[in-house]
Amino acid sequence: MRDLTRPLQECLTALDHKRNLQQVLRRHPADRDELIALLRLSVDLGTLGPPPAEPGFRLRARNRMLAAAADRRRSRRRNPLTFLPRPAARLALTGALALAVTLGAVMAAAASGNSLPGDPFYGVKLGLERAQLTVTLDSAARARLQVQFTD
């Protein structure tokens, strides 16, 4: 059996562009009868509408979609912050982070209280002393702090 793909494509193109189909068929005299039968089949198939949908298809598709939504809902419940709306979860996370940073700073300040020059926290101690002096507005209190820091 010969391959009729190319001649059939030429015939279908001629039909689509409303050109002379007889000229195309004359170029393929040996396959003329088969090409005509295939062209009729093609035209008949083109007049058919889409096949009717299977009755249970919509129900199965709906059930699959609901099952996928339930899976997504279950997977969200595993996160402990999902019970909170997004802005509340962000606020809670920001608050926890601020608390952790503040707690770390307070612990570093407490650890630097007795540090001496050369100790790792001595720079923190000097920074705290400078901050206390900057915040103190009374000159007598500032002088007392400077004396206290030198001791």
PDB file of C-alpha atoms in Angstrom:
ATOM      1  CA  MET A   1       0.000   0.000   0.000  1.00  0.00           C
ATOM      2  CA  ARG A   2       1.338   3.399  -0.969  1.00  0.00           C
ATOM      3  CA  ASP A   3       1.738   6.336   1.384  1.00  0.00           C
ATOM      4  CA  LEU A   4      -1.035   8.793   0.538  1.00  0.00           C
ATOM      5  CA  THR A   5      -0.187  11.334   3.214  1.00  0.00           C
ATOM      6  CA  ARG A   6       1.299  13.974   0.931  1.00  0.00           C
ATOM      7  CA  PRO A   7      -1.283  13.694  -1.905  1.00  0.00           C
ATOM      8  CA  LEU A   8      -4.146  13.725   0.621  1.00  0.00           C
ATOM      9  CA  GLN A   9      -2.669  16.804   2.291  1.00  0.00           C
ATOM     10  CA  GLU A  10      -2.455  18.546  -1.095  1.00  0.00           C
ATOM     11  CA  CYS A  11      -6.111  17.708  -1.788  1.00  0.00           C
ATOM     12  CA  LEU A  12      -7.254  18.932   1.640  1.00  0.00           C
ATOM     13  CA  THR A  13      -5.288  22.160   1.210  1.00  0.00           C
ATOM     14  CA  ALA A  14      -6.892  22.676  -2.205  1.00  0.00           C
ATOM     15  CA  LEU A  15     -10.337  22.167  -0.640  1.00  0.00           C
ATOM     16  CA  ASP A  16      -9.586  24.552   2.242  1.00  0.00           C
ATOM     17  CA  HIS A  17      -8.295  27.307  -0.063  1.00  0.00           C
ATOM     18  CA  LYS A  18     -11.042  26.688  -2.628  1.00  0.00           C
ATOM     19  CA  ARG A  19      -8.564  25.879  -5.387  1.00  0.00           C
ATOM     20  CA  ASN A  20      -9.086  23.475  -8.245  1.00  0.00           C
ATOM     21  CA  LEU A  21      -9.146  19.986  -6.740  1.00  0.00           C
ATOM     22  CA  GLN A  22      -9.155  18.347 -10.181  1.00  0.00           C
ATOM     23  CA  GLN A  23      -5.637  19.620 -10.897  1.00  0.00           C
ATOM     24  CA  VAL A  24      -4.328  17.973  -7.743  1.00  0.00           C
ATOM     25  CA  LEU A  25      -6.108  14.714  -8.568  1.00  0.00           C
ATOM     26  CA  ARG A  26      -4.634  14.766 -12.121  1.00  0.00           C
ATOM     27  CA  ARG A  27      -1.139  14.835 -10.645  1.00  0.00           C
ATOM     28  CA  HIS A  28      -1.889  11.542  -8.832  1.00  0.00           C
ATOM     29  CA  PRO A  29      -3.841   9.429 -11.340  1.00  0.00           C
ATOM     30  CA  ALA A  30      -2.901   6.078  -9.787  1.00  0.00           C
ATOM     31  CA  ASP A  31      -4.296   7.089  -6.390  1.00  0.00           C
ATOM     32  CA  ARG A  32      -7.324   9.030  -7.641  1.00  0.00           C
ATOM     33  CA  ASP A  33     -10.023   6.614  -6.407  1.00  0.00           C
ATOM     34  CA  GLU A  34      -8.461   6.194  -2.975  1.00  0.00           C
ATOM     35  CA  LEU A  35      -7.940   9.944  -2.608  1.00  0.00           C
ATOM     36  CA  ILE A  36     -11.571  10.649  -3.513  1.00  0.00           C
ATOM     37  CA  ALA A  37     -12.743   8.087  -0.916  1.00  0.00           C
ATOM     38  CA  LEU A  38     -10.486   9.635   1.734  1.00  0.00           C
ATOM     39  CA  LEU A  39     -11.673  13.149   0.827  1.00  0.00           C
ATOM     40  CA  ARG A  40     -15.313  12.080   1.181  1.00  0.00           C
ATOM     41  CA  LEU A  41     -14.520  10.539   4.548  1.00  0.00           C
ATOM     42  CA  SER A  42     -12.759  13.732   5.611  1.00  0.00           C
ATOM     43  CA  VAL A  43     -15.722  15.887   4.576  1.00  0.00           C
ATOM     44  CA  ASP A  44     -18.150  13.535   6.359  1.00  0.00           C
ATOM     45  CA  LEU A  45     -16.053  13.597   9.533  1.00  0.00           C
ATOM     46  CA  GLY A  46     -15.883  17.387   9.344  1.00  0.00           C
ATOM     47  CA  THR A  47     -19.675  17.633   9.458  1.00  0.00           C
ATOM     48  CA  LEU A  48     -19.886  15.626  12.665  1.00  0.00           C
ATOM     49  CA  GLY A  49     -20.162  17.581  15.873  1.00  0.00           C
ATOM     50  CA  PRO A  50     -18.187  16.864  18.986  1.00  0.00           C
ATOM     51  CA  PRO A  51     -19.021  13.587  20.694  1.00  0.00           C
ATOM     52  CA  PRO A  52     -21.515  13.848  23.539  1.00  0.00           C
ATOM     53  CA  ALA A  53     -20.011  14.014  27.016  1.00  0.00           C
ATOM     54  CA  GLU A  54     -20.141  10.891  29.099  1.00  0.00           C
ATOM     55  CA  PRO A  55     -22.877  11.303  31.732  1.00  0.00           C
ATOM     56  CA  GLY A  56     -20.661  10.483  34.719  1.00  0.00           C
ATOM     57  CA  PHE A  57     -17.751  12.652  33.598  1.00  0.00           C
ATOM     58  CA  ARG A  58     -18.934  15.846  35.294  1.00  0.00           C
ATOM     59  CA  LEU A  59     -19.656  14.010  38.546  1.00  0.00           C
ATOM     60  CA  ARG A  60     -16.217  12.344  38.584  1.00  0.00           C
ATOM     61  CA  ALA A  61     -14.497  15.658  37.786  1.00  0.00           C
ATOM     62  CA  ARG A  62     -16.412  17.392  40.599  1.00  0.00           C
ATOM     63  CA  ASN A  63     -15.491  14.648  43.075  1.00  0.00           C
ATOM     64  CA  ARG A  64     -11.807  14.852  42.091  1.00  0.00           C
ATOM     65  CA  MET A  65     -11.833  18.635  42.523  1.00  0.00           C
ATOM     66  CA  LEU A  66     -13.479  18.396  45.959  1.00  0.00           C
ATOM     67  CA  ALA A  67     -10.983  15.736  47.048  1.00  0.00           C
ATOM     68  CA  ALA A  68      -8.064  17.908  45.929  1.00  0.00           C
ATOM     69  CA  ALA A  69      -9.501  20.882  47.839  1.00  0.00           C
ATOM     70  CA  ALA A  70      -9.882  18.739  50.968  1.00  0.00           C
ATOM     71  CA  ASP A  71      -6.262  17.579  50.647  1.00  0.00           C
ATOM     72  CA  ARG A  72      -5.089  21.197  50.414  1.00  0.00           C
ATOM     73  CA  ARG A  73      -7.171  22.125  53.453  1.00  0.00           C
ATOM     74  CA  ARG A  74      -5.697  19.212  55.460  1.00  0.00           C
ATOM     75  CA  SER A  75      -2.139  20.111  54.474  1.00  0.00           C
ATOM     76  CA  ARG A  76      -2.687  23.700  55.631  1.00  0.00           C
ATOM     77  CA  ARG A  77      -3.794  22.527  59.073  1.00  0.00           C
ATOM     78  CA  ARG A  78      -0.346  21.077  59.763  1.00  0.00           C
ATOM     79  CA  ASN A  79       1.140  24.571  60.067  1.00  0.00           C
ATOM     80  CA  PRO A  80       0.537  25.888  63.609  1.00  0.00           C
ATOM     81  CA  LEU A  81       0.080  29.490  62.415  1.00  0.00           C
ATOM     82  CA  THR A  82      -2.559  28.754  59.779  1.00  0.00           C
ATOM     83  CA  PHE A  83      -5.391  29.288  62.231  1.00  0.00           C
ATOM     84  CA  LEU A  84      -4.352  32.945  62.214  1.00  0.00           C
ATOM     85  CA  PRO A  85      -5.057  35.191  59.257  1.00  0.00           C
ATOM     86  CA  ARG A  86      -1.950  36.161  57.291  1.00  0.00           C
ATOM     87  CA  PRO A  87      -1.542  39.656  58.800  1.00  0.00           C
ATOM     88  CA  ALA A  88      -1.923  38.259  62.321  1.00  0.00           C
ATOM     89  CA  ALA A  89       0.624  35.516  61.605  1.00  0.00           C
ATOM     90  CA  ARG A  90       3.084  38.079  60.269  1.00  0.00           C
ATOM     91  CA  LEU A  91       2.530  40.272  63.317  1.00  0.00           C
ATOM     92  CA  ALA A  92       3.061  37.298  65.647  1.00  0.00           C
ATOM     93  CA  LEU A  93       6.268  36.363  63.843  1.00  0.00           C
ATOM     94  CA  THR A  94       7.508  39.962  63.946  1.00  0.00           C
ATOM     95  CA  GLY A  95       6.724  40.184  67.661  1.00  0.00           C
ATOM     96  CA  ALA A  96       8.534  36.926  68.395  1.00  0.00           C
ATOM     97  CA  LEU A  97      11.562  38.090  66.432  1.00  0.00           C
ATOM     98  CA  ALA A  98      11.606  41.461  68.230  1.00  0.00           C
ATOM     99  CA  LEU A  99      11.336  39.689  71.587  1.00  0.00           C
ATOM    100  CA  ALA A 100      14.224  37.373  70.697  1.00  0.00           C
ATOM    101  CA  VAL A 101      16.438  40.289  69.625  1.00  0.00           C
ATOM    102  CA  THR A 102      15.563  42.274  72.765  1.00  0.00           C
ATOM    103  CA  LEU A 103      16.209  39.276  74.996  1.00  0.00           C
ATOM    104  CA  GLY A 104      19.558  38.695  73.286  1.00  0.00           C
ATOM    105  CA  ALA A 105      20.533  42.342  73.758  1.00  0.00           C
ATOM    106  CA  VAL A 106      19.571  42.287  77.456  1.00  0.00           C
ATOM    107  CA  MET A 107      21.541  39.090  78.003  1.00  0.00           C
ATOM    108  CA  ALA A 108      24.578  40.556  76.218  1.00  0.00           C
ATOM    109  CA  ALA A 109      24.312  43.700  78.370  1.00  0.00           C
ATOM    110  CA  ALA A 110      24.087  41.625  81.545  1.00  0.00           C
ATOM    111  CA  ALA A 111      27.040  39.483  80.504  1.00  0.00           C
ATOM    112  CA  SER A 112      29.147  42.567  79.756  1.00  0.00           C
ATOM    113  CA  GLY A 113      28.630  44.160  83.196  1.00  0.00           C
ATOM    114  CA  ASN A 114      31.834  42.781  84.755  1.00  0.00           C
ATOM    115  CA  SER A 115      33.959  42.556  81.612  1.00  0.00           C
ATOM    116  CA  LEU A 116      37.471  44.004  81.540  1.00  0.00           C
ATOM    117  CA  PRO A 117      39.535  45.396  78.647  1.00  0.00           C
ATOM    118  CA  GLY A 118      40.366  42.525  76.304  1.00  0.00           C
ATOM    119  CA  ASP A 119      37.197  40.547  77.110  1.00  0.00           C
ATOM    120  CA  PRO A 120      34.801  39.817  74.217  1.00  0.00           C
ATOM    121  CA  PHE A 121      31.948  41.856  75.765  1.00  0.00           C
ATOM    122  CA  TYR A 122      34.050  44.856  76.781  1.00  0.00           C
ATOM    123  CA  GLY A 123      32.914  46.796  73.686  1.00  0.00           C
ATOM    124  CA  VAL A 124      29.295  46.163  74.658  1.00  0.00           C
ATOM    125  CA  LYS A 125      30.046  47.470  78.169  1.00  0.00           C
ATOM    126  CA  LEU A 126      31.605  50.668  76.771  1.00  0.00           C
ATOM    127  CA  GLY A 127      28.649  51.173  74.429  1.00  0.00           C
ATOM    128  CA  LEU A 128      26.192  50.836  77.308  1.00  0.00           C
ATOM    129  CA  GLU A 129      28.178  53.302  79.410  1.00  0.00           C
ATOM    130  CA  ARG A 130      28.192  55.827  76.555  1.00  0.00           C
ATOM    131  CA  ALA A 131      24.456  55.361  76.045  1.00  0.00           C
ATOM    132  CA  GLN A 132      23.803  55.965  79.754  1.00  0.00           C
ATOM    133  CA  LEU A 133      25.891  59.134  79.665  1.00  0.00           C
ATOM    134  CA  THR A 134      24.098  60.363  76.537  1.00  0.00           C
ATOM    135  CA  VAL A 135      20.646  59.808  78.028  1.00  0.00           C
ATOM    136  CA  THR A 136      21.508  61.477  81.360  1.00  0.00           C
ATOM    137  CA  LEU A 137      20.543  65.167  81.161  1.00  0.00           C
ATOM    138  CA  ASP A 138      21.589  66.324  84.658  1.00  0.00           C
ATOM    139  CA  SER A 139      25.278  67.281  84.767  1.00  0.00           C
ATOM    140  CA  ALA A 140      25.682  66.174  88.417  1.00  0.00           C
ATOM    141  CA  ALA A 141      24.210  62.772  87.643  1.00  0.00           C
ATOM    142  CA  ARG A 142      26.421  62.541  84.585  1.00  0.00           C
ATOM    143  CA  ALA A 143      29.493  63.286  86.722  1.00  0.00           C
ATOM    144  CA  ARG A 144      28.448  60.585  89.229  1.00  0.00           C
ATOM    145  CA  LEU A 145      28.080  58.085  86.373  1.00  0.00           C
ATOM    146  CA  GLN A 146      31.536  58.922  85.028  1.00  0.00           C
ATOM    147  CA  VAL A 147      33.048  58.396  88.472  1.00  0.00           C
ATOM    148  CA  GLN A 148      31.150  55.133  88.824  1.00  0.00           C
ATOM    149  CA  PHE A 149      32.385  53.949  85.420  1.00  0.00           C
ATOM    150  CA  THR A 150      36.006  54.731  86.245  1.00  0.00           C
ATOM    151  CA  ASP A 151      35.845  52.654  89.442  1.00  0.00           C
TER     152      ASP A 151
END
